[in-house]
Short mmCIF file of C-alpha atoms in Angstrom, two decimals:
data_model
loop_
_atom_site.label_atom_id
_atom_site.label_comp_id
_atom_site.label_asym_id
_atom_site.label_seq_id
_atom_site.Cartn_x
_atom_site.Cartn_y
_atom_site.Cartn_z
CA GLN A 1 33.19 43.37 43.59
CA VAL A 2 34.75 40.09 42.30
CA GLN A 3 32.14 37.02 42.03
CA LEU A 4 33.62 33.36 41.70
CA VAL A 5 31.57 30.57 40.13
CA GLU A 6 33.04 27.10 41.08
CA SER A 7 31.81 23.69 39.23
CA GLY A 8 33.03 20.13 38.89
CA GLY A 9 32.77 18.48 42.38
CA GLY A 10 30.91 15.50 43.13
CA LEU A 11 31.20 11.93 44.06
CA VAL A 12 34.00 9.60 42.77
CA GLN A 13 35.40 6.18 43.49
CA PRO A 14 38.91 6.14 44.99
CA GLY A 15 41.49 6.25 42.05
CA GLY A 16 39.04 8.39 40.15
CA SER A 17 39.54 11.69 38.89
CA LEU A 18 37.40 15.13 38.92
CA ARG A 19 38.09 18.78 37.20
CA LEU A 20 36.97 21.86 39.25
CA SER A 21 36.42 25.15 37.68
CA CYS A 22 36.53 28.33 39.12
CA ALA A 23 35.32 31.61 36.82
CA ALA A 24 36.15 35.19 38.06
CA SER A 25 34.08 37.90 37.15
CA GLY A 26 33.01 41.50 38.25
CA SER A 27 35.08 44.57 38.13
CA ILE A 28 38.24 43.23 37.72
CA PHE A 29 41.42 44.86 36.71
CA SER A 30 44.26 42.14 37.41
CA ILE A 31 44.25 39.12 39.40
CA ASN A 32 47.23 38.45 41.22
CA ALA A 33 47.02 34.75 42.79
CA MET A 34 44.20 32.10 41.97
CA GLY A 35 44.23 29.04 44.34
CA TRP A 36 42.44 26.23 45.76
CA TYR A 37 41.83 25.30 49.42
CA ARG A 38 39.84 22.80 51.00
CA GLN A 39 37.83 22.03 54.11
CA ALA A 40 37.19 18.33 55.63
CA PRO A 41 34.63 18.17 58.47
CA GLY A 42 36.26 18.87 61.80
CA LYS A 43 39.06 20.15 60.33
CA GLN A 44 40.77 23.72 59.25
CA ARG A 45 40.73 25.02 55.54
CA GLU A 46 44.01 24.12 53.97
CA LEU A 47 45.99 25.39 50.95
CA VAL A 48 45.66 22.73 48.29
CA ALA A 49 47.52 24.52 45.41
CA VAL A 50 47.96 28.22 44.05
CA PHE A 51 48.75 29.86 41.05
CA PRO A 52 50.37 33.35 41.23
CA SER A 53 50.38 35.57 38.26
CA SER A 54 54.27 34.86 37.60
CA GLY A 55 56.02 32.21 38.61
CA THR A 56 55.28 28.65 39.62
CA ALA A 57 52.50 26.66 41.00
CA THR A 58 52.76 25.62 44.81
CA TYR A 59 51.03 22.53 46.07
CA ALA A 60 50.21 20.67 49.27
CA ASP A 61 52.84 18.24 50.02
CA SER A 62 49.42 15.68 50.21
CA VAL A 63 48.59 16.60 46.69
CA LYS A 64 51.99 16.66 44.93
CA GLY A 65 51.84 14.40 41.94
CA ARG A 66 48.18 14.17 41.97
CA PHE A 67 46.67 17.43 41.32
CA THR A 68 47.72 19.98 38.61
CA ILE A 69 46.33 23.79 39.02
CA SER A 70 46.21 25.72 35.54
CA ARG A 71 44.82 29.06 34.91
CA ASP A 72 43.58 30.65 31.99
CA ASN A 73 44.13 34.47 32.33
CA ALA A 74 41.88 35.48 29.36
CA LYS A 75 39.03 33.61 30.94
CA ASN A 76 39.94 34.75 34.73
CA THR A 77 39.38 31.12 35.21
CA VAL A 78 41.39 28.45 37.45
CA TYR A 79 41.21 24.76 37.13
CA LEU A 80 42.08 22.07 39.58
CA GLN A 81 42.83 18.52 37.64
CA MET A 82 42.42 15.96 40.40
CA ASN A 83 43.65 12.38 39.62
CA ASN A 84 44.28 9.08 41.61
CA LEU A 85 41.74 10.73 44.15
CA LYS A 86 41.83 9.06 48.01
CA PRO A 87 39.08 9.08 50.68
CA GLU A 88 41.18 11.50 52.62
CA ASP A 89 40.73 13.94 49.57
CA THR A 90 36.96 14.29 50.46
CA ALA A 91 36.19 17.89 51.67
CA VAL A 92 34.64 21.46 50.42
CA TYR A 93 36.86 22.63 47.86
CA TYR A 94 37.08 26.58 47.89
CA CYS A 95 38.44 28.69 45.14
CA LYS A 96 39.88 32.06 46.14
CA THR A 97 41.44 35.05 43.98
CA VAL A 98 43.41 37.79 45.13
CA ALA A 99 42.69 40.77 42.47
CA ARG A 100 42.12 44.43 42.47
CA ASN A 101 39.65 46.57 40.48
CA THR A 102 41.78 49.21 39.54
CA TRP A 103 45.29 49.84 38.85
CA TYR A 104 45.37 52.05 42.27
CA SER A 105 43.31 49.85 44.53
CA PRO A 106 44.91 47.07 47.02
CA PHE A 107 44.64 43.85 46.27
CA TYR A 108 41.86 41.69 48.35
CA ASP A 109 40.93 38.05 48.71
CA THR A 110 37.72 36.62 47.32
CA TRP A 111 36.36 33.11 48.23
CA GLY A 112 34.05 31.16 46.12
CA GLN A 113 31.02 29.38 47.72
CA GLY A 114 32.39 25.93 47.83
CA THR A 115 32.22 22.46 45.86
CA GLN A 116 31.95 19.19 47.40
CA VAL A 117 34.17 16.60 46.53
CA THR A 118 33.14 13.13 48.09
CA VAL A 119 35.53 10.26 47.21
CA SER A 120 34.07 7.06 48.36
CA SER A 121 33.34 3.56 47.24
#
C-alpha cells in the first residue's frame, strides 16, 4: 500500500504564493507519475499538473506560467509551487501517484486526502 501525506495549503491573498508538498511512503517499488488535481465546490475534479517518471511535466492551461510542479525521486515527494494565485484557484488540491509495490505488480492510483487552498482578500 502507498500512503500520501499532503501539506502546504492555506489562505492567501490574490497574487500571493503557496507551495504544496506530497510525500509518498509505504511499500513502493517504483512510482510512475506524480501529479496534482483540484476540485472546486460544485465542480468536477480536474488535472492541475502531472510529472511523469520520464519526460516533461504537463499543466492545465489555466495554470501555465504560474504553477510549477517538481519531484524529488529520492524522497518520493512531489511539489507544486503556485505563484500569482487567483480567486479561481480556490479548491481542494489532491495529490495522486501511479505506483507499484513490486516489479511484477501492476501500477495503481493512490490519492491523497486533499488540502484546501483559498485565495481571497
